[in-house]
Amino acid sequence: MIETGKKNEKGLLVAVGLKSEPDEKLKEMMNELAFLTQTLSIDVLGEFTQKLEYPDPRTFVGKGKLEDIKAACRVDKIDVVVFDDDLSPSQLRNLERELKVKIYDRSLLILDIFLKRAKTAQAKTQVELARFRYLLPRLTRMWTHLERQKGGTATRGGAGEKEIETDRRIIRDQITLLRKKLEKIEKQSNTRRKSRKGIVRVALVGYTNAGKSTLMNLLGKDKVYAKDELFATVDSTVRKVVLNHLPFLLSDTVGFIRKLPHDLIESFKSTLAEIKEADILLHVIDASNPSHEDHIKIVDETLSEMGASDISTIRVFNKMDNVNESPVQNRNGLSTYISAKKGTGIEELRALLTKEVKKIHMKIYPHYIRPEVY
């Protein structure tokens, strides 16, 4: 049911870059932060950037910049200030005391987007668990997140110690319940994955909004949600695909992003198992994004942390209709260039994928494939 008459919150964005980093990186950070913030229907009324040797341990930004932000909050009647980095509990507390508004850091912003996008019971449970883990040490706040989840509003006076301790107990109880619920769901997921033994598994991976779901719709028969927005896919989706008589399972997984919250990765370990247990990875890259090389590095680093860096990978450079020249190829030569939106380059991708799937069938599952298939 769509609520009418509900006003969007008014927000400011804050990004801090290191003096040793190029200005272009700070600009890219701010652009991505703006895209993330819009996903939560926050109207951005201003942006503040600062380059420092290192962030201020008390308020993250310098004293002068803090005064500028404070003035903007007062003049524009700001509801929330969004920071592009994770803030310590003490920084959150100090900033709320100084600015007298709600503070989002990057982790909370991403967690709330995931909560908004999650559709299945598993995804919702995973996000709720990650969110409660994040909130537990951060309850000395100007507003209570528990009230917000129930549809309440922030209070300028803040929560008292008694209320905060009550919230801590509630959160600890919720974490215990969610862990038990997730264990049960993960057992069911493991059973489903075991039942898929004997068929090649291919997983789509990539930076968020690279076009994975659009590509899945081209390769598979059933349609999955695909839209030009960050984290359009939170739930893992699995489809059976047949190319040239070769069957395989294709999984569309949650997109990666810079500074993905650790609690989120931990909570999503069952969903991310679709990646770890894959035989082939299709690493989808938005070639039109000026920062696509950084995105490739972030995805590769995340895969390495997950223990999935040794899986055979095809780099799929997408959105080539918006690119003038081809990016650098993958070192192992497994690269292809497409426009999932326009459907160009798809036959070349299918041919390359068929070749790789056939290798896996021959090597690992030869007894599952009839000779006439080849």
Tab-separated table of C-alpha atoms in Angstrom, residues 85-331:
chain	number	residue	atom	x	y	z
A	85	ASP	CA	32.386	6.318	5.727
A	86	ASP	CA	31.732	4.204	8.780
A	87	LEU	CA	31.677	6.239	11.975
A	88	SER	CA	32.672	5.012	15.419
A	89	PRO	CA	30.007	5.033	18.175
A	90	SER	CA	31.716	8.051	19.762
A	91	GLN	CA	31.823	9.936	16.441
A	92	LEU	CA	28.125	9.225	15.926
A	93	ARG	CA	27.338	10.452	19.414
A	94	ASN	CA	29.425	13.621	19.016
A	95	LEU	CA	27.976	14.449	15.610
A	96	GLU	CA	24.404	14.026	16.789
A	97	ARG	CA	25.125	16.223	19.787
A	98	GLU	CA	26.647	18.928	17.571
A	99	LEU	CA	24.227	18.794	14.637
A	100	LYS	CA	21.056	17.750	16.499
A	101	VAL	CA	19.856	15.625	13.584
A	102	LYS	CA	19.957	11.948	12.668
A	103	ILE	CA	23.256	10.652	11.337
A	104	TYR	CA	23.656	7.925	8.746
A	105	ASP	CA	27.060	6.436	8.143
A	106	ARG	CA	27.763	4.296	5.088
A	107	SER	CA	27.052	0.948	6.748
A	108	LEU	CA	23.662	2.005	8.104
A	109	LEU	CA	22.730	3.492	4.729
A	110	ILE	CA	23.557	0.263	2.876
A	111	LEU	CA	21.858	-1.880	5.524
A	112	ASP	CA	18.646	0.147	5.230
A	113	ILE	CA	18.727	-0.149	1.429
A	114	PHE	CA	19.126	-3.915	1.745
A	115	LEU	CA	16.230	-3.987	4.207
A	116	LYS	CA	14.083	-2.102	1.698
A	117	ARG	CA	15.055	-4.394	-1.199
A	118	ALA	CA	14.861	-7.794	0.561
A	119	LYS	CA	11.921	-9.926	-0.569
A	120	THR	CA	12.470	-13.494	0.660
A	121	ALA	CA	12.373	-14.629	4.289
A	122	GLN	CA	16.058	-15.546	4.079
A	123	ALA	CA	17.180	-12.155	2.760
A	124	LYS	CA	15.024	-10.261	5.266
A	125	THR	CA	16.393	-12.329	8.144
A	126	GLN	CA	19.980	-11.848	6.957
A	127	VAL	CA	19.610	-8.071	6.706
A	128	GLU	CA	17.784	-7.740	10.028
A	129	LEU	CA	20.526	-9.732	11.759
A	130	ALA	CA	23.266	-7.576	10.206
A	131	ARG	CA	21.386	-4.400	11.138
A	132	PHE	CA	20.923	-5.406	14.776
A	133	ARG	CA	24.612	-6.362	15.017
A	134	TYR	CA	25.485	-2.926	13.718
A	135	LEU	CA	23.080	-1.115	16.059
A	136	LEU	CA	24.006	-2.851	19.314
A	137	PRO	CA	27.122	-0.752	20.128
A	138	ARG	CA	25.532	2.420	18.721
A	139	LEU	CA	22.467	3.003	20.885
A	140	THR	CA	23.636	6.210	22.542
A	141	ARG	CA	21.888	8.046	19.755
A	142	MET	CA	19.670	11.106	19.232
A	143	TRP	CA	17.007	8.863	17.759
A	144	THR	CA	16.033	5.249	18.381
A	145	HIS	CA	16.233	2.905	15.417
A	146	LEU	CA	13.823	0.546	17.119
A	147	GLU	CA	11.161	3.259	17.043
A	148	ARG	CA	11.992	3.983	13.420
A	149	GLN	CA	11.462	0.335	12.468
A	150	LYS	CA	8.038	0.507	14.106
A	151	GLY	CA	7.179	3.639	12.174
A	152	GLY	CA	8.053	6.119	14.904
A	153	THR	CA	9.851	9.408	14.545
A	154	ALA	CA	13.026	10.844	15.946
A	155	THR	CA	13.021	12.947	19.072
A	156	ARG	CA	15.328	15.923	19.455
A	157	GLY	CA	15.820	15.183	23.136
A	158	GLY	CA	17.254	11.751	22.544
A	159	ALA	CA	16.788	8.489	24.395
A	160	GLY	CA	17.422	8.142	28.123
A	161	GLU	CA	19.836	5.596	29.611
A	162	LYS	CA	16.966	3.408	30.827
A	163	GLU	CA	15.397	3.336	27.378
A	164	ILE	CA	18.778	2.628	25.771
A	165	GLU	CA	19.425	-0.328	28.090
A	166	THR	CA	15.951	-1.665	27.314
A	167	ASP	CA	16.728	-1.388	23.600
A	168	ARG	CA	20.010	-3.238	24.134
A	169	ARG	CA	18.180	-6.148	25.751
A	170	ILE	CA	15.615	-6.193	22.957
A	171	ILE	CA	18.356	-6.209	20.313
A	172	ARG	CA	20.316	-9.009	22.019
A	173	ASP	CA	17.134	-11.097	22.174
A	174	GLN	CA	16.397	-10.343	18.522
A	175	ILE	CA	19.934	-11.324	17.479
A	176	THR	CA	19.543	-14.675	19.255
A	177	LEU	CA	16.159	-15.321	17.618
A	178	LEU	CA	17.339	-14.262	14.158
A	179	ARG	CA	20.450	-16.456	14.375
A	180	LYS	CA	18.293	-19.492	15.184
A	181	LYS	CA	15.874	-18.617	12.387
A	182	LEU	CA	18.725	-18.131	9.926
A	183	GLU	CA	20.352	-21.443	10.910
A	184	LYS	CA	17.096	-23.211	10.066
A	185	ILE	CA	16.784	-21.400	6.732
A	186	GLU	CA	20.448	-22.088	5.888
A	187	LYS	CA	19.970	-25.818	6.496
A	188	GLN	CA	17.135	-25.759	3.965
A	189	SER	CA	19.320	-23.795	1.526
A	190	ASN	CA	22.195	-26.260	1.950
A	191	THR	CA	19.809	-29.131	1.242
A	192	ARG	CA	18.647	-27.420	-1.949
A	193	ARG	CA	22.225	-26.806	-3.070
A	194	LYS	CA	23.182	-30.433	-2.426
A	195	SER	CA	20.245	-31.532	-4.585
A	196	ARG	CA	21.825	-29.596	-7.479
A	197	LYS	CA	24.943	-31.773	-7.519
A	198	GLY	CA	25.657	-33.139	-10.960
A	199	ILE	CA	24.895	-29.955	-12.863
A	200	VAL	CA	27.271	-27.104	-13.632
A	201	ARG	CA	26.657	-23.931	-11.622
A	202	VAL	CA	27.317	-20.461	-12.992
A	203	ALA	CA	27.043	-17.343	-10.816
A	204	LEU	CA	26.696	-13.722	-11.891
A	205	VAL	CA	28.863	-11.395	-9.821
A	206	GLY	CA	29.793	-7.749	-10.111
A	207	TYR	CA	29.614	-4.263	-8.719
A	208	THR	CA	26.086	-3.132	-7.961
A	209	ASN	CA	24.122	-1.759	-10.930
A	210	ALA	CA	26.469	-3.367	-13.475
A	211	GLY	CA	23.559	-5.075	-15.272
A	212	LYS	CA	23.626	-8.610	-13.837
A	213	SER	CA	19.840	-9.033	-13.645
A	214	THR	CA	19.350	-7.735	-17.192
A	215	LEU	CA	21.908	-10.266	-18.415
A	216	MET	CA	20.190	-13.030	-16.457
A	217	ASN	CA	16.944	-12.190	-18.221
A	218	LEU	CA	18.717	-12.562	-21.579
A	219	LEU	CA	20.301	-15.916	-20.722
A	220	GLY	CA	17.386	-17.402	-18.778
A	221	LYS	CA	13.713	-17.768	-19.668
A	222	ASP	CA	12.136	-16.416	-16.489
A	223	LYS	CA	12.328	-12.706	-15.790
A	224	VAL	CA	13.955	-11.326	-12.650
A	225	TYR	CA	13.723	-7.768	-11.345
A	226	ALA	CA	16.108	-5.522	-13.267
A	227	LYS	CA	16.255	-1.760	-12.869
A	228	ASP	CA	18.818	1.040	-13.058
A	229	GLU	CA	19.287	1.372	-9.313
A	230	LEU	CA	21.749	0.251	-6.662
A	231	PHE	CA	21.066	-3.134	-5.049
A	232	ALA	CA	18.044	-3.925	-7.230
A	233	THR	CA	18.899	-7.561	-6.421
A	234	VAL	CA	19.319	-8.598	-2.781
A	235	ASP	CA	17.800	-12.077	-2.919
A	236	SER	CA	19.759	-14.784	-4.713
A	237	THR	CA	17.873	-16.049	-7.785
A	238	VAL	CA	18.614	-19.386	-9.481
A	239	ARG	CA	17.444	-20.379	-12.977
A	240	LYS	CA	18.058	-23.460	-15.095
A	241	VAL	CA	19.548	-22.536	-18.468
A	242	VAL	CA	20.298	-24.735	-21.498
A	243	LEU	CA	22.817	-23.590	-24.121
A	244	ASN	CA	23.471	-25.891	-27.101
A	245	HIS	CA	21.955	-28.810	-25.190
A	246	LEU	CA	24.207	-28.116	-22.182
A	247	PRO	CA	22.222	-27.536	-18.974
A	248	PHE	CA	23.522	-25.418	-16.108
A	249	LEU	CA	22.202	-23.417	-13.173
A	250	LEU	CA	22.571	-19.637	-13.344
A	251	SER	CA	22.526	-17.611	-10.108
A	252	ASP	CA	22.009	-13.856	-9.849
A	253	THR	CA	23.554	-12.639	-6.592
A	254	VAL	CA	23.705	-9.433	-4.583
A	255	GLY	CA	25.972	-6.780	-6.067
A	256	PHE	CA	29.201	-5.756	-4.379
A	257	ILE	CA	30.070	-2.180	-3.494
A	258	ARG	CA	32.901	-0.171	-1.999
A	259	LYS	CA	33.034	-0.514	1.810
A	260	LEU	CA	30.399	-3.257	1.974
A	261	PRO	CA	29.564	-3.680	5.696
A	262	HIS	CA	31.346	-6.649	7.289
A	263	ASP	CA	28.214	-7.579	9.275
A	264	LEU	CA	26.311	-7.788	6.001
A	265	ILE	CA	28.861	-10.130	4.419
A	266	GLU	CA	28.779	-12.310	7.545
A	267	SER	CA	24.975	-12.462	7.591
A	268	PHE	CA	24.776	-13.153	3.847
A	269	LYS	CA	27.260	-16.044	3.914
A	270	SER	CA	24.513	-18.523	2.961
A	271	THR	CA	23.401	-16.438	-0.021
A	272	LEU	CA	27.012	-15.816	-1.030
A	273	ALA	CA	27.566	-19.582	-0.949
A	274	GLU	CA	25.993	-19.561	-4.426
A	275	ILE	CA	29.188	-17.800	-5.499
A	276	LYS	CA	31.673	-19.929	-3.539
A	277	GLU	CA	30.149	-23.167	-4.840
A	278	ALA	CA	29.934	-22.041	-8.473
A	279	ASP	CA	31.981	-23.710	-11.210
A	280	ILE	CA	32.089	-20.551	-13.338
A	281	LEU	CA	31.706	-16.868	-12.467
A	282	LEU	CA	30.377	-14.278	-14.902
A	283	HIS	CA	31.897	-11.037	-13.632
A	284	VAL	CA	29.628	-8.343	-15.094
A	285	ILE	CA	31.275	-4.916	-15.396
A	286	ASP	CA	29.711	-1.562	-16.253
A	287	ALA	CA	32.279	-0.544	-18.864
A	288	SER	CA	30.655	2.889	-19.217
A	289	ASN	CA	31.447	3.812	-15.619
A	290	PRO	CA	34.658	5.896	-15.396
A	291	SER	CA	35.557	3.998	-12.206
A	292	HIS	CA	35.030	0.526	-13.671
A	293	GLU	CA	38.676	-0.450	-13.066
A	294	ASP	CA	38.259	0.350	-9.356
A	295	HIS	CA	35.010	-1.636	-9.371
A	296	ILE	CA	36.813	-4.650	-10.863
A	297	LYS	CA	39.424	-4.413	-8.105
A	298	ILE	CA	36.750	-4.202	-5.377
A	299	VAL	CA	34.903	-7.242	-6.747
A	300	ASP	CA	38.147	-9.237	-7.094
A	301	GLU	CA	39.158	-8.348	-3.520
A	302	THR	CA	35.732	-9.330	-2.167
A	303	LEU	CA	35.859	-12.648	-4.026
A	304	SER	CA	39.320	-13.257	-2.575
A	305	GLU	CA	38.044	-12.579	0.952
A	306	MET	CA	35.249	-15.084	0.319
A	307	GLY	CA	37.690	-17.733	-0.880
A	308	ALA	CA	36.290	-17.630	-4.426
A	309	SER	CA	39.234	-16.118	-6.304
A	310	ASP	CA	40.312	-19.423	-7.902
A	311	ILE	CA	37.003	-20.045	-9.693
A	312	SER	CA	37.117	-19.831	-13.499
A	313	THR	CA	35.891	-16.328	-14.363
A	314	ILE	CA	34.616	-14.680	-17.539
A	315	ARG	CA	34.693	-10.895	-17.467
A	316	VAL	CA	31.619	-9.515	-19.201
A	317	PHE	CA	32.062	-5.844	-20.061
A	318	ASN	CA	28.494	-4.542	-20.238
A	319	LYS	CA	26.945	-1.260	-21.482
A	320	MET	CA	29.376	-1.128	-24.396
A	321	ASP	CA	26.809	0.955	-26.307
A	322	ASN	CA	27.980	3.848	-24.100
A	323	VAL	CA	31.729	3.204	-24.569
A	324	ASN	CA	34.034	4.407	-27.348
A	325	GLU	CA	36.827	1.853	-26.892
A	326	SER	CA	37.150	-1.644	-25.421
A	327	PRO	CA	38.569	-1.971	-21.883
A	328	VAL	CA	41.642	-4.078	-21.136
A	329	GLN	CA	40.965	-7.812	-21.424
A	330	ASN	CA	41.135	-10.312	-18.596
A	331	ARG	CA	44.609	-11.766	-18.107
